[in-house]
Amino acid sequence: AGWPADKAAQMLTVGLGLAEPRKRNRMSVADAAVALKGLVGAPGVVEEVRVRECLFCMAEPKAVRLACGHATYCRPCLHLALSRPNPTCPYCRSPVSLDGIVQDERMAEQSTFVRPVGR
């Protein structure tokens, strides 16, 4: 994702430090925040737009937001998901139908969840 090897290794160290099973050896959230802030602002880190892939095929960018507010599928996979008996959102398990679905090619660049209007 554009991270130099040394920066990726430092990121891994922070992640492992946060996940340390022994509490006394675990990195504090405050220390992790400082380390991550230093990495993000470090020279050599490439900024890029994160394109979120379809949860079904994991090959195409997301282009569909369900009525519950979750962006989940590309257009072809939406039709596959709707063909299953009693389709539900893979995130929150809300029932899925064509009602309230928003389709937009830029969906993959947006947040995975957007609170629906009126909820």
Coordinates of C-alpha atoms in Angstrom, one line a residue:
A1 CA 0.0 0.0 0.0
G2 CA 2.9 2.3 -0.6
W3 CA 4.7 1.8 2.8
P4 CA 8.4 1.4 2.7
A5 CA 9.6 -1.9 4.3
D6 CA 11.1 -0.2 7.4
K7 CA 7.8 1.7 8.1
A8 CA 5.7 -1.4 7.6
A9 CA 8.0 -3.2 10.1
Q10 CA 7.5 -0.4 12.6
M11 CA 3.7 -0.6 12.1
L12 CA 3.8 -4.3 12.7
T13 CA 5.8 -3.8 15.9
V14 CA 3.1 -1.4 17.1
G15 CA 0.3 -3.8 16.2
L16 CA 2.1 -6.7 18.0
G17 CA 2.8 -4.5 21.0
L18 CA -0.9 -3.7 21.3
A19 CA -1.9 -7.4 21.0
E20 CA 0.7 -8.7 23.5
P21 CA -1.1 -11.3 25.7
R22 CA 0.8 -10.3 28.9
K23 CA -0.6 -7.1 30.2
R24 CA 2.7 -6.0 31.7
N25 CA 4.4 -6.3 28.2
R26 CA 1.6 -4.8 26.3
M27 CA 2.1 -1.4 24.6
S28 CA -0.2 1.3 26.0
V29 CA -2.7 2.9 23.6
A30 CA -1.0 6.3 24.3
D31 CA 2.4 4.9 23.3
A32 CA 0.9 3.3 20.2
A33 CA -0.8 6.6 19.2
V34 CA 2.5 8.5 19.5
A35 CA 4.3 5.8 17.5
L36 CA 1.6 5.8 14.8
K37 CA 1.5 9.6 14.6
G38 CA 5.2 9.6 14.0
L39 CA 4.9 7.0 11.2
V40 CA 2.0 8.8 9.4
G41 CA 4.0 12.0 9.3
A42 CA 7.2 10.3 8.3
P43 CA 8.8 11.0 5.0
G44 CA 8.5 8.3 2.4
V45 CA 4.9 7.4 3.3
V46 CA 2.7 7.5 0.2
E47 CA -0.8 9.0 0.6
E48 CA -3.4 7.2 -1.5
V49 CA -7.1 6.7 -1.7
R50 CA -8.1 3.4 -0.2
V51 CA -10.5 1.5 -2.5
R52 CA -12.7 -0.9 -0.7
E53 CA -13.4 -4.2 -2.4
C54 CA -16.7 -6.0 -2.6
L55 CA -17.2 -8.4 0.3
F56 CA -18.5 -11.1 -2.0
C57 CA -16.0 -11.4 -4.8
M58 CA -13.2 -9.3 -3.2
A59 CA -12.1 -8.3 -6.8
E60 CA -14.3 -5.4 -7.8
P61 CA -14.7 -2.0 -5.9
K62 CA -17.8 -1.6 -3.8
A63 CA -20.6 0.2 -5.8
V64 CA -23.7 -0.4 -3.7
R65 CA -24.9 0.9 -0.3
L66 CA -27.7 -1.1 1.3
A67 CA -30.7 0.5 3.0
C68 CA -29.1 -0.2 6.4
G69 CA -26.2 2.2 5.4
H70 CA -23.5 -0.4 4.8
A71 CA -21.5 -0.4 1.5
T72 CA -20.9 -4.0 0.8
Y73 CA -21.1 -5.2 -2.8
C74 CA -20.2 -4.4 -6.4
R75 CA -23.1 -4.3 -8.8
P76 CA -22.8 -7.9 -10.1
C77 CA -22.5 -9.4 -6.7
L78 CA -25.6 -7.5 -5.4
H79 CA -27.7 -9.5 -7.8
L80 CA -26.0 -12.7 -6.6
A81 CA -26.7 -11.7 -3.0
L82 CA -30.3 -10.9 -3.7
S83 CA -30.8 -14.3 -5.4
R84 CA -30.1 -16.1 -2.1
P85 CA -33.0 -16.9 0.2
N86 CA -33.6 -14.3 2.9
P87 CA -30.5 -12.1 2.0
T88 CA -29.0 -10.0 4.8
C89 CA -26.3 -7.4 5.2
P90 CA -23.0 -9.1 6.0
Y91 CA -22.2 -6.5 8.6
C92 CA -25.4 -6.1 10.6
R93 CA -27.7 -8.9 9.3
S94 CA -30.5 -6.4 8.4
P95 CA -32.8 -7.8 5.6
V96 CA -31.7 -6.8 2.1
S97 CA -34.0 -5.8 -0.8
L98 CA -33.8 -3.5 -3.7
D99 CA -35.7 -0.8 -1.7
G100 CA -33.3 1.9 -0.4
I101 CA -30.2 0.7 -2.2
V102 CA -27.9 3.4 -3.5
Q103 CA -25.5 2.6 -6.4
D104 CA -22.5 4.8 -7.0
E105 CA -19.2 4.0 -8.7
R106 CA -17.4 6.2 -6.1
M107 CA -18.8 4.1 -3.2
A108 CA -15.4 2.3 -2.9
E109 CA -13.7 5.6 -1.9
Q110 CA -16.3 6.4 0.8
S111 CA -16.8 5.2 4.4
T112 CA -18.1 1.6 4.7
F113 CA -21.0 2.9 6.8
V114 CA -23.2 5.9 6.4
R115 CA -26.1 6.3 8.8
P116 CA -29.3 6.3 6.7
V117 CA -31.4 9.4 6.8
G118 CA -34.2 9.2 9.4
R119 CA -32.6 6.5 11.6

